[in-house]
Amino acid sequence: MSQLQRDFERWFGDMGSGSQSRVKSGGGRKGGGGLWLIVAGLVLALIVLGSIARGIYTEWLWFGTLGYESVYTTILSTRIVLFVVAAAVFAAIFAGNILIASRLAPRGEAAASAQPVLPYVQRFTRGAVIAVTTFFAFVFGAAAQANWELVLRFLNGQPFGTNDPVFFRDVSFYVFSMPFLSFIRGWLLTVVIFSLLAALLVYFLSYSSQKKAFDHARPVLVHVGALIVAISALAAMSYWLGIWELAFSPRGAVFGAGYTDMTAQVPAQWLLLAATLLLGLLILVALFRRRTRWAAYGVGLWVILSIVVGQVIPGLVQRLQVEPNELQLETPYIGYNIEATREAFGLTRIVEHDYPATPMPTAQDIADNPLTIDNVRLWDHRPLLDTYNQIQTIRTYYDFLDVDIDRYMIDGEYRQVMLAARELSKNKLPSEAQTWVNRVLQYTHGYGVAMSPVNEVSMDGGLPVLWLRDLPTTGIMEVTRPGIYYGENTRDYVIIGTDTEEFDYPMGTTNAWTMYEGTGGVPIGSLFRRAVYAWEFADFNILISSQLTSDSRILYNRQVSERVSHIAPFLRLDADPYIVVLDGRLVWIVDCYTTSTRYPYSEPYDGGVNYIRNSVKAVVDAYDGTVDFYVMEPDDPIIKTYASIFPDLFQPAEAMPEGLRAHLRYPVDLFDIQASVYRTYHMQDVRVFYNKEDLWAVPREYYAGREQLMEPYYVIMRLPDEEAEEFLLMLPFTPANRNNAIAWLGARCDGDNYGDLLVYRFPKDRLIYGPSQIENRIQQDIQITEQLALWSRGGAQVIRGNLLVIPLGDSTLYVEAVFLQADEGGLPELVRVIVAAGEEIAMERSLEEALSAIFGPAAGLPEPPDPSLPGVDLPDDVRGLIEKAQDHFQQAQEYLRQGDWTGYGEELEALERTLAELAEMTAEE
């Protein structure tokens, strides 16, 4: 046994002897109470450990069913190692300093004044020290293991190949290394401070309880001084790291180190670093020399130095030297910011073009772009969602949560469509049907999708033309696996493979039933696993239900975004997963981003990230729940780092099925961010940027009577100098504080061009109408406003949909749909289409009619349908009555939309008379 151990036992043994004697004299009852306390503690510990073990086991099973065991074991093993190492390091430092203090503390007869506190001191036994050390070791270990991702990124970080322009460090140092170093510094500083407080407590208890006064022994001072020096060294490290943190300084004209930071703050950081180290040494000397005032003076001088050198002098340089000469002194740093921001947000990929923007498309432009015209999106996703939920949910327990936009080849034609998944909403089941069997075993999945073209309206009341519809799903393409076990609304768990058949879809007065045939879910055939999952979900029915069999499996983490995030928590997900019909199956595509807030000199977007890439597309099968991750940005250093950490997680983009690649979309969330940043950072000249001479803005539009910013939208169109139409995401721009159009940004989505960004700039020497100006012209059109006002007065809500700017030829076409909806839960109907081109505006029943009103027959548009009955040989008088009846019916429908009930009734009466006359005439024949 070492001398240190003997001293520890003697010190704490003496302190514990009194308490031991009291236990003996106090009888067995107190001892029994202590025993029960120990038993309760052990039971609690077993429950906690069992809960942790249960969580680890179920996670391992879940990841295993998806083939990603290595992902979970990598994360788990890293967390365990970090916890054990951190807990051991803390225990060694913390307990070691207590042991040292117990050896160095004076020992002697207790003073009379210490008798009142002596019982409390005596309770401070070795067991208490072990308990306190164990508790804090657990806390510090838990804090360390929570930073597993930070540690793995540091150990596997890949270089960016780009250095910051002032400190010449690779960007990976800021993204991967500095967060790790900051964490280590903060963690160690906290450990040392805790150790110092524990040592001081031991010394205080020792000195305050002595009968004879003791002088402070030199070893005690050495111990305390060493801890103070360690604290000062770790505090000084913060100033060293603070030098590199200046690459993220917000002080100057732009984000990143500016003139003041480089000329005043950097020297201040080095000076304060040295001053902090010297302060630690001064305190150590003061302790040895018994000069407490030296330490006080040192702390005071350090505080003054921190304020003067660290804040006042840089502030004066900024105010007196930089602000009066800001452009001159900050020019190089503004250039660094422009370059870094454009690179970090992928704006260097944008290819700029000039766009003639002639005042008005020609009829020949319309005729030459039939695919663009046929794919102009008239339906807005918001009223269409209401329509789907009223005409296609079929039953109250189904819901459409979101409408997605995509494109498909339909009968050899490239068509833009809107579609939505029909998901199950169990909370809408009747209260008497809210049983465990129904919720967990029987109602397990949604069913199919609704799909409609973006520009077609049915002839019977302004509703969408449904290409996929009803239950079971029917339409222009076959859906062989319509079950949606994994979706956007599947947030609970279900069990499949039981003796209870699953509800599939309603069939009139009865229902269709099914049994799951997929591979998803964790097997729970054994009693042990059922018990584990009963504990996991706090559901005793899982354990006792006789409906479960040896083939039963439990499906959970079924919400697609949460499922992807659970596997790869380090990826940031797009807000809008979208569903795709692929070879008869339904799959979800989730756009995933790698982001950082630590790209030097890059301006943060909305105070947050300042680096982003759409590096991964996650694909989730709606039936099986399988998840595949495809790398779309193989050169992104962050995704390369994660691929190094998790080599079995990602697949190359080339491994994606060709049919799936045809449905990739440039994500709206990323496009929104890039468009927002580009509004300022399209200016690359430092002087122009500094003066904000060419700042752009997102146009405003009217939707449902409210003004709002335009949203990016998908179109099918033919780009200038391209031979074929393609699927694009686009957004127009206007100059800041002005309403005329200045440019539009587009992101290509098809084939090898996926991800290419284009900007088409309009001429600045003449007026090009912007969206808000077109909106104002629509509101100033007397015929349009009178018609809209008439509908509004008739008890209906008029909804003006998105205004779309459609580049066509060398000009632009503006299209806006008008919807009519009853005030109380009516069915939204597309009743009119507004088209604006140059100085012309037309509002008609269809896009073709509106275009014909502006461009005439030369546009090559189809003739409006003949209301007569072609091909039927009828007498002229019979044909005349049929046409008359059709006229009365159409006029009645028009009065109905206008809310003119008197006119509606009159036309119905006229229709009735005409039909009676027709019946009489045909009967005579």
XYZ file of N, CA and C in Angstrom, residues 70-71 121 133 165 246 256 284 299 312 344 384 453 551 593 629 806 810 817:
57
model
N -23.718 -1.467 -38.877
C -22.402 -0.835 -38.720
C -22.528 0.638 -38.362
N -23.592 1.301 -38.859
C -23.803 2.705 -38.515
C -24.064 2.837 -37.014
N -18.529 16.654 9.413
C -17.234 16.341 8.824
C -16.974 14.848 8.875
N -17.470 11.237 -6.518
C -16.633 11.067 -7.705
C -17.368 10.280 -8.781
N -8.334 33.350 -46.244
C -7.412 34.321 -46.851
C -6.554 35.110 -45.875
N -11.752 34.818 -35.079
C -11.958 36.110 -35.726
C -12.366 35.949 -37.188
N -16.726 38.144 -41.025
C -15.338 37.711 -41.160
C -14.393 38.766 -40.624
N 0.498 32.033 -8.151
C 1.311 30.997 -7.529
C 2.408 31.608 -6.665
N -5.120 40.196 -10.540
C -6.456 39.998 -11.105
C -7.030 41.328 -11.591
N -11.648 48.197 -25.587
C -11.624 49.640 -25.818
C -10.786 49.999 -27.032
N -19.381 29.008 -50.597
C -20.021 28.208 -49.559
C -21.477 27.873 -49.901
N -55.869 22.798 -54.506
C -55.919 21.417 -54.986
C -55.909 20.440 -53.817
N -53.013 16.123 -63.938
C -52.141 17.039 -64.680
C -52.297 18.451 -64.150
N -44.459 -15.141 -36.511
C -44.082 -14.361 -37.695
C -44.349 -12.870 -37.525
N -29.165 17.528 -46.582
C -28.126 18.542 -46.740
C -26.997 18.335 -45.741
N -29.338 5.717 -49.302
C -28.732 7.047 -49.319
C -27.802 7.144 -50.530
N -43.645 32.728 -67.071
C -43.228 31.655 -67.969
C -42.359 32.250 -69.073
N -38.263 34.746 -76.604
C -37.422 35.822 -76.068
C -38.197 36.739 -75.140
N -54.283 31.496 -62.251
C -55.584 30.818 -62.208
C -56.464 31.466 -61.145
